[in-house]
Amino acid sequence: MAGFKNGLQKVGDVYHYCFRINGQQYKGSTRAHDLQTARKVLEGKRQEALLGKPVTPKDAPTFDLLVKDWLAAHAKTASAGHRRGVEHITRLWLTPHLGSCPIDKVSQGMILEARTRMLEEGRSMATANHLLRVVKLLWNHAVDAGYIGQVPFKIKPLRLQKKPRPTVPGSRVPEFLAAVDAQCHSPQVAVMLKVMLGLGIRESEALGMRWEWFSPDQRTYTVGKAKGKEARVIPVPGWLWKAIYAMPKTLSEWVFPGENGKLHHPHFCKKTLQRVSQDLGLGHITQHRLRATFASLHAETGTPITEIQGMLGHKDIATTMIYVETSLDAKRRSQDALSLKLGLA
């Protein structure tokens, strides 16, 4: 709610209030979805503040109830993996020490103690930073729900040394594709891995591919189930087009239907991809690293960054730059080219 200083503002489907009385700021959620009700709530909050009554409820929930409240509120809007991650991190590191503590009594020191315990038990700094993200997520929910007026603490994440993330080098792509064909018992797994590499689409987008979104005349694929809710058209290279249309045909609308006619579960290709990557010594190549491989290979080929952005479906070009990671071979060629130009080769 940047720049929101007074009055009402809609955040998602709910109106939030913010006002000042005698130099003190009050803000929170009205829990109202319509403007008329939100105005009534805002006026009631102002009257409570003028009379010296607490604007936020006295009975702030305990931490474990806050977690349950967040899980229930996001049962339909957050992915199953995201909900499991929040439940896992809270159950292991926060609930044992904060479970019965009202959230308005939780201090910054308590959160720092939880982070210290993680580090002392051998967890990485990246995992400790993830704990802080979960804490921020839960306390922002508490503000949105009107349990508290504002998040009472702000903790900076630990500074991490960034490590280069692996991609499939261009020189080893043929070898990688051959290994995929050799180790995949299911043609769907083999083609799905090729789709993520050849089109740069997300795993969820590959799982949800439909035949109707292909254009044989233009040899393109329109990503209709995109993260940003905006369809994008991607040209399909010839080698990938042949692989897709060589698959056994079914009556399903899905390109990769499961045995029950529904979509496969997430990480459908994970084990095969891990096995291939390990055998070839490529490092930890995940499904999303195939998307980064797509972007990096295009950048090395000279594809303009704006075209890569369009194919990946990023609204911000800065996000695309994160995906573009040139390989050591590409950097070496650039160094050799510069030495030659300077007459030093």
XYZ file of C-alpha atoms in Angstrom:
345
model
C 0.000 0.000 0.000
C 2.765 2.401 -0.974
C 1.606 6.045 -0.895
C -1.604 5.140 0.953
C -1.825 7.653 3.818
C -5.473 8.481 4.492
C -8.880 7.031 3.716
C -9.718 3.774 1.984
C -7.883 1.723 -0.605
C -8.856 -1.567 -2.183
C -6.212 -4.290 -1.878
C -7.299 -7.361 -3.797
C -11.010 -7.750 -3.054
C -10.967 -6.078 0.372
C -10.900 -2.401 1.390
C -8.191 -1.257 3.810
C -8.299 1.874 5.959
C -5.607 4.303 7.055
C -5.976 7.487 9.131
C -4.164 9.591 11.741
C -5.468 11.004 15.004
C -3.253 13.054 17.334
C -0.183 12.048 15.379
C -0.847 8.306 15.660
C -1.482 6.267 12.549
C -4.161 3.582 12.423
C -4.455 1.154 9.535
C -5.789 -2.280 8.792
C -8.432 -4.218 6.906
C -12.128 -3.361 6.955
C -12.850 -6.941 5.791
C -15.462 -5.313 3.545
C -15.719 -5.981 -0.174
C -18.016 -3.033 -0.988
C -17.265 0.665 -0.564
C -20.387 1.505 1.446
C -19.637 -1.042 4.164
C -15.966 -0.073 4.166
C -16.886 3.579 4.829
C -19.001 2.546 7.806
C -16.139 0.481 9.200
C -13.706 3.365 8.684
C -15.993 5.766 10.540
C -16.368 3.269 13.389
C -12.596 2.894 13.644
C -12.192 6.672 13.803
C -14.768 6.952 16.577
C -13.000 4.203 18.537
C -9.691 6.000 18.167
C -11.205 9.332 19.284
C -12.658 7.667 22.377
C -9.309 6.099 23.186
C -10.448 2.575 22.442
C -8.073 0.156 20.710
C -8.785 0.051 16.996
C -7.535 -3.497 16.605
C -9.138 -6.419 18.437
C -7.887 -7.259 21.937
C -8.094 -10.955 21.251
C -5.266 -11.210 18.734
C -4.924 -14.879 17.737
C -2.078 -17.070 18.865
C 0.605 -17.915 16.354
C -0.676 -21.433 15.650
C -4.187 -20.061 15.037
C -2.732 -17.457 12.668
C -1.069 -20.221 10.641
C -4.339 -22.170 10.472
C -6.162 -18.991 9.461
C -3.668 -18.303 6.658
C -3.883 -21.883 5.357
C -7.683 -21.747 5.331
C -7.776 -18.327 3.656
C -5.396 -19.471 0.898
C -6.765 -22.963 0.332
C -8.014 -21.958 -3.137
C -5.614 -19.163 -4.069
C -2.174 -20.573 -3.166
C -0.647 -23.662 -4.726
C -0.507 -26.894 -2.746
C 3.289 -26.722 -2.754
C 3.281 -23.183 -1.367
C 0.866 -24.118 1.420
C 2.920 -27.201 2.293
C 6.069 -25.063 2.448
C 4.497 -22.588 4.879
C 3.086 -25.380 7.027
C 6.444 -27.197 7.061
C 8.601 -24.227 8.058
C 6.194 -23.096 10.786
C 5.704 -26.578 12.225
C 9.455 -27.231 12.503
C 10.857 -23.871 13.553
C 8.155 -21.500 14.817
C 5.158 -23.297 16.312
C 7.181 -25.219 18.984
C 8.274 -21.899 20.523
C 5.584 -19.408 19.442
C 2.505 -21.581 19.024
C 0.577 -20.415 22.098
C 1.892 -16.841 22.032
C -0.533 -14.104 20.865
C 0.841 -12.566 17.691
C 0.786 -9.047 19.137
C 3.193 -10.290 21.823
C 5.718 -11.814 19.413
C 8.847 -9.674 19.353
C 11.604 -9.244 16.827
C 13.944 -10.987 19.246
C 11.782 -14.118 19.188
C 11.983 -14.290 15.412
C 15.747 -13.761 15.517
C 16.042 -16.584 18.057
C 14.150 -18.905 15.702
C 16.510 -17.984 12.870
C 19.538 -18.576 15.114
C 18.239 -22.032 16.055
C 18.000 -22.945 12.380
C 21.582 -21.903 11.742
C 22.870 -23.680 14.846
C 21.242 -26.907 13.680
C 23.066 -26.733 10.371
C 20.431 -25.191 8.131
C 21.689 -22.906 5.376
C 21.425 -19.131 5.377
C 19.100 -19.407 2.370
C 16.733 -21.543 4.459
C 16.974 -19.024 7.309
C 16.008 -16.260 4.881
C 13.057 -18.353 3.772
C 11.906 -18.420 7.400
C 11.822 -14.605 7.369
C 9.741 -14.617 4.179
C 7.204 -16.923 5.839
C 7.078 -14.676 8.916
C 6.488 -11.624 6.729
C 3.787 -13.486 4.824
C 1.915 -14.439 8.010
C 2.128 -11.035 9.677
C 1.008 -9.261 6.513
C -1.984 -11.589 6.554
C -2.615 -10.582 10.174
C -2.663 -6.920 9.100
C -4.977 -7.658 6.169
C -7.320 -9.587 8.468
C -7.424 -6.702 10.950
C -5.796 -8.607 13.823
C -2.999 -6.021 14.158
C -2.453 -2.540 12.804
C 0.957 -3.085 11.298
C 3.844 -5.554 11.202
C 5.746 -4.846 14.445
C 9.212 -5.778 13.213
C 11.438 -5.610 10.172
C 14.388 -7.970 9.861
C 16.886 -7.757 7.043
C 17.713 -11.076 5.350
C 21.202 -12.511 5.596
C 23.489 -11.576 2.710
C 24.304 -14.582 0.577
C 27.063 -15.228 -1.917
C 25.248 -15.962 -5.142
C 26.285 -19.176 -6.844
C 26.038 -19.694 -10.601
C 23.007 -21.839 -11.364
C 23.478 -24.617 -13.924
C 22.006 -24.657 -17.403
C 22.527 -27.053 -20.279
C 25.435 -25.693 -22.391
C 24.642 -25.273 -26.063
C 27.428 -27.665 -27.032
C 25.805 -30.424 -24.944
C 22.159 -29.973 -25.951
C 22.277 -32.802 -28.571
C 23.844 -35.087 -25.965
C 21.196 -34.073 -23.425
C 18.317 -34.748 -25.844
C 19.799 -38.138 -26.794
C 20.053 -39.094 -23.109
C 16.449 -38.034 -22.557
C 15.286 -40.307 -25.393
C 17.399 -43.189 -24.094
C 16.226 -43.002 -20.479
C 12.555 -42.099 -20.873
C 10.181 -45.045 -20.825
C 7.249 -42.698 -21.455
C 7.193 -40.664 -24.684
C 5.249 -37.997 -22.822
C 8.113 -37.388 -20.395
C 10.668 -37.150 -23.197
C 8.605 -34.713 -25.242
C 7.626 -32.628 -22.221
C 11.285 -32.107 -21.316
C 11.988 -31.118 -24.915
C 9.039 -28.708 -24.852
C 10.343 -26.916 -21.756
C 13.788 -26.644 -23.342
C 12.619 -25.733 -26.844
C 9.828 -23.281 -25.971
C 11.035 -21.949 -22.631
C 7.667 -22.508 -20.995
C 7.042 -23.275 -17.331
C 6.309 -26.789 -16.139
C 2.691 -25.870 -15.350
C 2.298 -24.496 -18.881
C 3.752 -27.683 -20.379
C 1.423 -29.863 -18.309
C -1.557 -27.845 -19.505
C -0.741 -27.813 -23.233
C -3.766 -28.206 -25.543
C -3.799 -29.345 -29.167
C -6.126 -26.496 -30.090
C -3.455 -23.959 -29.168
C -1.147 -25.158 -31.956
C -1.265 -23.498 -35.360
C -0.015 -25.956 -38.038
C -0.102 -23.249 -40.726
C 2.165 -20.875 -38.811
C 3.851 -23.630 -36.779
C 3.329 -21.754 -33.540
C 2.031 -22.519 -30.069
C -0.065 -20.081 -28.044
C 0.482 -20.400 -24.315
C -3.058 -20.041 -23.028
C -2.474 -21.011 -19.405
C 0.147 -18.466 -18.474
C 1.271 -17.243 -15.049
C 0.607 -13.625 -16.014
C -2.851 -14.503 -17.408
C -1.754 -13.189 -20.815
C -1.504 -15.486 -23.840
C 1.722 -15.399 -25.834
C 2.593 -16.901 -29.214
C 5.866 -18.833 -29.568
C 7.262 -20.222 -32.845
C 7.928 -23.960 -32.586
C 11.285 -25.095 -34.047
C 11.142 -27.905 -36.601
C 12.878 -30.545 -34.458
C 10.404 -29.970 -31.618
C 7.393 -29.882 -33.941
C 8.322 -33.350 -35.239
C 8.770 -34.700 -31.707
C 5.373 -33.398 -30.570
C 3.414 -34.738 -33.520
C 5.219 -38.094 -33.421
C 3.621 -38.880 -30.056
C 0.842 -41.500 -29.899
C -2.455 -39.750 -30.588
C -5.364 -39.871 -28.155
C -8.854 -38.378 -28.108
C -7.892 -36.068 -25.256
C -7.796 -32.299 -25.626
C -4.545 -32.346 -23.663
C -1.193 -32.908 -25.336
C -0.008 -34.820 -22.240
C -3.079 -36.544 -20.752
C -2.811 -38.784 -17.710
C -4.287 -42.271 -17.512
C -7.487 -40.872 -15.978
C -7.804 -38.230 -18.679
C -6.730 -35.461 -16.323
C -3.443 -33.571 -16.167
C -0.335 -35.137 -14.708
C 0.791 -34.052 -11.248
C 3.517 -31.391 -10.870
C 7.099 -32.703 -11.100
C 5.919 -35.388 -13.538
C 9.324 -35.199 -15.271
C 11.454 -34.505 -12.193
C 13.003 -37.943 -11.574
C 13.920 -38.498 -15.222
C 15.452 -35.030 -15.495
C 17.481 -35.555 -12.321
C 18.757 -38.914 -13.572
C 19.792 -37.532 -16.961
C 21.462 -34.466 -15.438
C 23.362 -36.583 -12.937
C 24.544 -39.073 -15.555
C 25.808 -36.268 -17.791
C 27.390 -34.332 -14.915
C 25.355 -31.201 -15.638
C 24.604 -30.351 -12.013
C 21.179 -29.777 -10.509
C 19.095 -29.101 -13.630
C 15.461 -28.588 -12.642
C 12.428 -28.060 -14.843
C 12.766 -24.307 -14.377
C 16.463 -24.436 -15.276
C 15.394 -25.720 -18.703
C 13.505 -22.441 -19.064
C 16.671 -20.569 -18.099
C 18.613 -22.704 -20.593
C 16.199 -21.595 -23.314
C 16.802 -17.926 -22.445
C 20.581 -18.311 -22.155
C 20.937 -20.148 -25.472
C 18.906 -17.491 -27.245
C 21.057 -14.750 -25.705
C 24.244 -16.509 -26.853
C 22.776 -16.841 -30.357
C 22.176 -13.093 -30.473
C 18.392 -12.986 -30.018
C 17.407 -9.485 -28.819
C 16.542 -9.419 -25.125
C 13.104 -7.954 -25.904
C 12.250 -10.995 -28.045
C 13.427 -13.336 -25.286
C 11.245 -11.366 -22.877
C 8.235 -11.826 -25.139
C 8.735 -15.568 -25.500
C 9.203 -16.019 -21.743
C 6.170 -13.854 -21.031
C 7.858 -11.482 -18.594
C 6.295 -8.067 -17.998
C 9.561 -6.637 -16.639
C 12.708 -7.017 -18.715
C 14.730 -7.074 -15.483
C 13.136 -10.446 -14.743
C 14.294 -11.722 -18.126
C 17.856 -10.652 -17.356
C 17.841 -12.990 -14.344
C 17.203 -15.923 -16.692
C 19.946 -15.001 -19.151
C 23.122 -16.672 -17.915
C 25.908 -17.040 -20.443
C 27.988 -20.202 -20.240
C 31.732 -20.362 -19.605
C 32.269 -21.400 -23.240
C 30.407 -18.328 -24.466
C 32.428 -16.086 -22.160
C 35.660 -17.700 -23.379
C 34.680 -17.062 -27.015
C 33.975 -13.428 -26.149
C 37.351 -13.082 -24.475
C 39.132 -14.670 -27.454
C 37.244 -12.400 -29.883
C 38.260 -9.326 -27.897
C 41.904 -10.434 -27.754
C 41.871 -10.945 -31.513
C 40.362 -7.503 -32.085
C 43.033 -5.911 -29.894
C 45.777 -7.768 -31.778
C 46.777 -9.688 -28.669
C 45.801 -13.185 -29.822
